[in-house]
């Protein structure tokens, strides 16, 4: 293969000497290797004179193949150089458990496919970890968070819906007003003890009597599907169950304020290539699933 590339250099420069200078090889070595190449092929590729070399008919045909090979080798070397420059390392990311279960698999698969040399350590927890002390690179959190040397970026609004299983509703009758919830079994997330509804800009703020309280959205979803009561859930979590008829959306004429998903990370001074790559990936990702409009 190297001799084919060497031959292309000789053919294009018309000189063993100039070809040798271009690739850093003595003239005698260039001449010897081309002679060996001709011997292996059983064909004369070059006409030689004291001052110049020129292509034979066979040499012209062979040159076309050599040029293509040289271009492929150059492209391969460039690809390997780009691969070597790809971001590498491990990113420590934390997010709520519901986000880890219902959103992160697809999101992170896209990221690690694009950046295969970056490993991800995902911590699924509803606790607010100390990002600096625990050396977390990125945290997805609901609501605003502030802290020294922390950068906060809004990712997306998250639409919420009130849902219940058809069997539960059949046993207790329809819900027409938010106040009807006072007489229903409510499945409440412990970070959302107040439920807010508004109609014609008139808000109703209520604390539904919890039949079950949990810090797990996944548990509340499955309890709701099982007919355990009424739950206020992120739309992107319960939308498949609504579409399949396992859950029904309630009080659709009332607006429920969304909450905000934020990305939090330490001050980007001296940021690694892996961290920069993740920030750029987030900036270009389509988070419309969180908004989940009707």
Coordinates of C-alpha atoms in Angstrom, one line a residue, residues 35 80 99 101 181 193 196 210 228 236 254:
X35 CA 11.6 -1.0 -9.1
X80 CA -8.9 8.8 13.3
X99 CA -37.2 11.8 34.8
X101 CA -37.3 6.4 34.3
X181 CA -61.4 16.5 44.9
X193 CA -48.9 19.3 48.5
X196 CA -53.6 25.0 41.8
X210 CA -54.0 12.7 50.6
X228 CA -56.2 3.9 43.7
X236 CA -45.1 13.2 29.6
X254 CA -59.2 24.1 34.0

